Amino acid sequence: MASCTEDAGGGVKDVYGESRATEDQLVTPWSVSVASGYTLLRDPHFNKGLAFTEQERDGHFLRGLLPPTVIPQETQVKKFIQLIRQYQVPLLKYVAMMDLQERNERLFYKLLIDHVEELLPVVYTPTVGEACQKYGSIFSHPQGLFISLKEKGRILEVLRNWPEMNIQVIVVTDGERILGLGDLGCQGMGIPVGKLSLYTALGGVRPSACLPITIDVGTNNEKLLNDELYIGLRHKRATGKEYDELLHEFMAAVKQNYGEKILVQFEDFANHNAFDLLERYRSTHLVFNDDIQGTASVVLAGLVAALKLVGGNLADHKFLFLGAGEAGTGIAELIALEISKRTDAQVEEVRKNIWLVDSKGLIVSSRKESLQQFKKPWAHEHELITDLVEAVNQLKPTVLIGTSGQGQTFTQAVVEAMASNNEKPIILALSNPTSQSECTAEQAYNWTQGRAIFASGSPFNPVEIDGKKYVPGQANNAYIFPGFGLGLIMSGSIRVHDDMLLAASEALASQVSEEDYEKGLIYPPFTNIRKISANIAANVAAKSYELGLATRLPQPKDLVKLAESCMYTPTYRSYR
């Protein structure tokens, strides 16, 4: 029997037989190698939509494939930001942004850069958390590489399937601890994709040099395992030897395929794996854990800046953490290193002024035997306290930092205790997304009569009390990691050293202006983020050269200028 296509008149001849093939026959996925005509309009790297000029439309076979009008990129940006603003639901804004990224890469980044403060919460926290939770239902096209247990023994081959070879940054997750939302398995891919879009928008790293990867070893999330739309492996998480072998093969393959200077950023791994991976690979690879090191660097910068508002030195302050996981212990350790460096005191001695509370209460010496390794340095001599208000009243900290992932744990009693002990209590509620924040900006300012110096992990709107406006800061890792990564790339660093994190913190703190301080801010506005990233990159690169870890020699004279000149700009290119 003849197929229906054989009788059709006109049209393009079915050379390869795709239209005639029955469902059980194999077809060859032919593709055109030179981007022109219809293919060019569907290539996100080169597509410009209605911005193609008359000459480009003639030269690239676009006549008739586009409406006749030609509009500049600036007008396209206006059109799309109006479109995004029409969506009331944040997740729909996220889907629209991801859709644009897949259609027109340069317009996506231009839009994100021009409206960074408005769109950052859409492509990153808090909306990215909901996107990961619902990734199976909103999934339309794959982004990045998915490496699962099925690919064990073939990871190098999988890496070579990626179309770009000149990769400079990989962000990788195993989805076990996504923000404060727990185990989302394979659906954690939203995090590497979001982080790398910020590497480009905020740090100027070329999109083609970025590779998001999710390592799927299963999930312990029963809800996902029973969800027919779940996109990952449907079994419990692999652990122990099986897990370690897969990760080791991955790290070896990355180095073999991309070389010594490839930056691997670990993202949202569970505590035990996060510390182990960082410890295992920091001496052999260029690795960075944003949850441990990035968070620590951005918080330290905020604390250094806050000294301008409260006076004194870091060494004069006492710190109390709620949460003793990756973020909490990472921040605590970097604070101790900074104080030690500035005072010449031993780190062990400095740690005694830094107290941590975990799910079982204050970390004290009597608990040492049962503590995980990374918590042991913070076990000091004191009676066990299980109540946070009691811990505040007894220890009298000047700085309260929340990294617990538990919403509303800085209760009114806790915040009022901080206010009664301090004229200007520093309160940092860092858990993400907004629903998991230890307290809101409004609560912090109201319960301290506007005296608190407050910053959070996710954004909060300004608060007005008795006619006075208070603008909360956001201790967002996006201040640090894009510039930090750019500094490593432009210096050709082969390892990450803790002194580079201190250099990044100092650079960020120096970008807070007098005008910002007058508003009570301890972080600069995101509108200047590219300038901030360039300064962080320059400071990090300078430290890399000083430590002998840089390979791009000789060292350039003006590192800030070099950082700015290295940055990717998303304005459209003209095609010959």
Coordinates of C-alpha atoms in Angstrom, one line a residue, residues 194-418:
G194 CA 20.8 28.3 37.3
K195 CA 24.3 28.7 38.7
L196 CA 25.9 28.6 35.3
S197 CA 23.5 31.2 33.9
L198 CA 24.8 33.4 36.7
Y199 CA 28.4 32.6 35.9
T200 CA 27.7 34.1 32.5
A201 CA 25.4 37.0 33.4
L202 CA 27.2 38.1 36.5
G203 CA 30.8 36.9 36.0
G204 CA 31.0 37.1 32.2
V205 CA 32.1 33.5 31.6
R206 CA 31.1 32.5 28.1
P207 CA 28.0 30.3 28.0
S208 CA 29.8 27.8 25.7
A209 CA 32.5 27.3 28.4
C210 CA 29.9 26.3 31.0
L211 CA 28.7 22.7 31.6
P212 CA 25.9 21.8 34.0
I213 CA 25.9 18.2 35.2
T214 CA 23.7 16.1 37.4
I215 CA 25.0 12.8 38.8
D216 CA 22.0 10.4 39.3
V217 CA 22.6 7.7 41.8
G218 CA 18.9 7.3 42.7
T219 CA 16.8 9.1 45.3
N220 CA 15.4 8.4 48.8
N221 CA 12.4 10.7 48.1
E222 CA 9.5 8.3 48.1
K223 CA 7.2 10.9 46.5
L224 CA 9.5 11.2 43.5
L225 CA 10.0 7.4 43.2
N226 CA 6.2 7.0 42.9
D227 CA 5.8 10.0 40.5
E228 CA 5.2 8.8 36.9
L229 CA 6.7 12.1 35.7
Y230 CA 10.0 11.7 37.6
I231 CA 12.9 11.8 35.2
G232 CA 15.6 10.0 37.2
L233 CA 16.6 6.5 38.2
R234 CA 13.8 4.8 40.2
H235 CA 15.6 3.3 43.1
K236 CA 17.1 4.2 46.5
R237 CA 20.4 6.1 46.5
A238 CA 23.6 4.2 45.9
T239 CA 26.1 4.8 48.8
G240 CA 29.5 3.7 49.9
K241 CA 31.8 2.0 47.4
E242 CA 29.4 2.2 44.5
Y243 CA 28.9 6.0 45.0
D244 CA 32.6 6.7 45.6
E245 CA 33.6 4.7 42.5
L246 CA 31.2 6.6 40.2
L247 CA 32.4 10.0 41.6
H248 CA 36.0 9.0 41.2
E249 CA 35.5 8.0 37.6
F250 CA 33.7 11.3 37.0
M251 CA 36.5 13.4 38.5
A252 CA 39.2 11.4 36.5
A253 CA 37.2 11.7 33.3
V254 CA 36.7 15.5 33.7
K255 CA 40.4 16.0 34.2
Q256 CA 41.3 13.7 31.3
N257 CA 38.8 15.4 28.9
Y258 CA 39.2 19.1 29.9
G259 CA 42.7 19.3 31.5
E260 CA 44.1 20.5 34.8
K261 CA 42.5 24.0 34.8
I262 CA 38.8 22.9 34.6
L263 CA 36.9 24.3 37.6
V264 CA 34.5 21.8 39.2
Q265 CA 32.0 23.4 41.5
F266 CA 30.2 21.0 43.8
E267 CA 26.6 22.1 44.5
D268 CA 24.0 20.8 46.9
F269 CA 25.6 17.5 47.9
A270 CA 24.5 16.1 51.3
N271 CA 26.8 17.1 54.2
H272 CA 28.9 13.9 54.5
N273 CA 29.6 13.7 50.8
A274 CA 30.2 17.4 50.4
F275 CA 33.0 17.5 53.0
D276 CA 34.5 14.2 51.8
L277 CA 34.6 15.2 48.1
L278 CA 36.1 18.6 48.9
E279 CA 38.8 17.0 51.1
R280 CA 39.5 14.2 48.7
Y281 CA 39.9 16.3 45.5
R282 CA 41.1 19.7 46.6
S283 CA 44.8 18.7 46.3
T284 CA 44.5 17.1 42.9
H285 CA 41.8 19.1 41.1
L286 CA 40.5 22.7 40.9
V287 CA 37.4 22.2 43.0
F288 CA 35.2 24.6 44.9
N289 CA 32.1 23.9 47.0
D290 CA 29.7 26.8 46.9
D291 CA 27.7 25.6 49.9
I292 CA 30.8 25.4 52.1
Q293 CA 33.2 28.0 50.6
G294 CA 31.0 30.3 48.6
T295 CA 28.5 30.9 51.4
A296 CA 31.4 31.4 53.9
S297 CA 33.0 34.0 51.7
V298 CA 29.8 36.0 51.1
V299 CA 28.9 35.9 54.8
L300 CA 32.4 37.0 55.9
A301 CA 32.2 39.9 53.5
G302 CA 28.9 41.0 55.1
L303 CA 30.4 40.7 58.6
V304 CA 33.5 42.8 57.6
A305 CA 31.2 45.4 56.1
A306 CA 28.9 45.3 59.2
L307 CA 31.9 46.4 61.4
K308 CA 31.5 49.9 59.8
L309 CA 28.0 50.0 61.4
V310 CA 28.7 48.4 64.8
G311 CA 32.4 49.3 65.2
G312 CA 35.3 47.2 66.5
N313 CA 37.1 44.3 64.9
L314 CA 35.9 40.8 64.0
A315 CA 37.9 39.5 67.0
D316 CA 35.7 41.6 69.4
H317 CA 32.6 39.7 68.4
K318 CA 31.0 36.4 69.6
F319 CA 29.2 34.3 67.0
L320 CA 26.4 31.8 67.5
F321 CA 25.2 29.6 64.6
L322 CA 21.9 27.7 64.3
G323 CA 22.9 24.9 61.9
A324 CA 26.1 23.1 61.8
G325 CA 26.2 21.6 58.4
E326 CA 28.1 22.6 55.3
A327 CA 27.2 26.3 55.4
G328 CA 27.5 26.7 59.2
T329 CA 30.9 25.0 59.7
G330 CA 32.2 26.6 56.4
I331 CA 31.3 30.1 57.5
A332 CA 32.6 29.5 61.0
E333 CA 36.0 28.2 59.7
L334 CA 36.5 31.2 57.4
I335 CA 35.6 33.6 60.1
A336 CA 38.2 31.9 62.3
L337 CA 40.8 32.0 59.5
E338 CA 40.2 35.7 58.9
I339 CA 40.5 36.6 62.6
S340 CA 43.6 34.5 63.0
K341 CA 45.2 36.2 60.0
R342 CA 44.4 39.7 61.4
T343 CA 45.4 39.0 65.0
D344 CA 48.1 36.4 64.6
A345 CA 46.2 34.3 67.1
Q346 CA 46.0 30.5 66.6
V347 CA 42.9 29.3 64.8
E348 CA 42.2 26.8 67.6
E349 CA 42.1 29.7 70.0
V350 CA 39.9 31.9 67.8
R351 CA 37.3 29.1 67.4
K352 CA 36.5 29.4 71.1
N353 CA 34.5 32.6 70.4
I354 CA 32.4 30.8 67.8
W355 CA 29.5 28.5 68.9
L356 CA 27.3 26.2 66.9
V357 CA 23.9 24.7 67.6
D358 CA 22.7 21.6 65.7
S359 CA 19.5 19.6 65.9
K360 CA 20.6 18.1 69.3
G361 CA 21.6 21.5 70.9
L362 CA 24.8 23.4 71.6
I363 CA 27.9 21.6 70.3
V364 CA 30.0 21.1 73.5
S365 CA 32.9 18.9 74.6
S366 CA 30.7 16.3 76.3
R367 CA 29.1 15.4 72.9
K368 CA 32.5 15.0 71.1
E369 CA 32.4 11.3 70.8
S370 CA 29.1 11.2 68.9
L371 CA 29.8 14.2 66.6
Q372 CA 30.6 14.0 62.9
Q373 CA 34.2 14.8 62.1
F374 CA 33.5 18.3 60.7
K375 CA 31.7 19.4 63.9
K376 CA 34.4 18.3 66.3
P377 CA 36.6 21.5 66.1
W378 CA 33.5 23.5 67.4
A379 CA 32.9 21.4 70.6
H380 CA 33.9 23.8 73.4
E381 CA 33.7 23.4 77.2
H382 CA 30.2 24.3 78.3
E383 CA 27.1 22.7 79.7
L384 CA 24.7 21.3 77.0
I385 CA 21.9 23.8 76.1
T386 CA 19.1 22.6 73.9
D387 CA 17.1 25.8 73.8
L388 CA 18.2 28.6 71.4
V389 CA 16.9 31.4 73.6
E390 CA 18.8 30.0 76.6
A391 CA 22.0 29.7 74.4
V392 CA 21.6 33.4 73.4
N393 CA 21.1 34.5 77.0
Q394 CA 24.0 32.5 78.4
L395 CA 26.6 33.0 75.6
K396 CA 25.5 36.6 74.7
P397 CA 26.6 36.5 71.1
T398 CA 26.8 39.7 69.1
V399 CA 26.2 37.9 65.8
L400 CA 23.4 35.3 65.2
I401 CA 23.7 33.3 62.0
G402 CA 21.0 30.8 60.7
T403 CA 22.0 28.0 58.3
S404 CA 19.6 25.4 59.6
G405 CA 17.3 25.1 56.6
Q406 CA 14.4 25.3 59.2
G407 CA 11.9 28.2 58.7
Q408 CA 10.9 30.5 61.6
T409 CA 13.5 29.1 64.1
F410 CA 14.6 32.7 65.1
T411 CA 11.4 33.2 67.2
Q412 CA 10.4 36.5 68.7
A413 CA 12.0 35.4 72.0
V414 CA 15.3 34.6 70.3
V415 CA 15.5 37.9 68.4
E416 CA 14.4 40.0 71.5
A417 CA 17.1 38.3 73.5
M418 CA 19.7 39.3 70.9

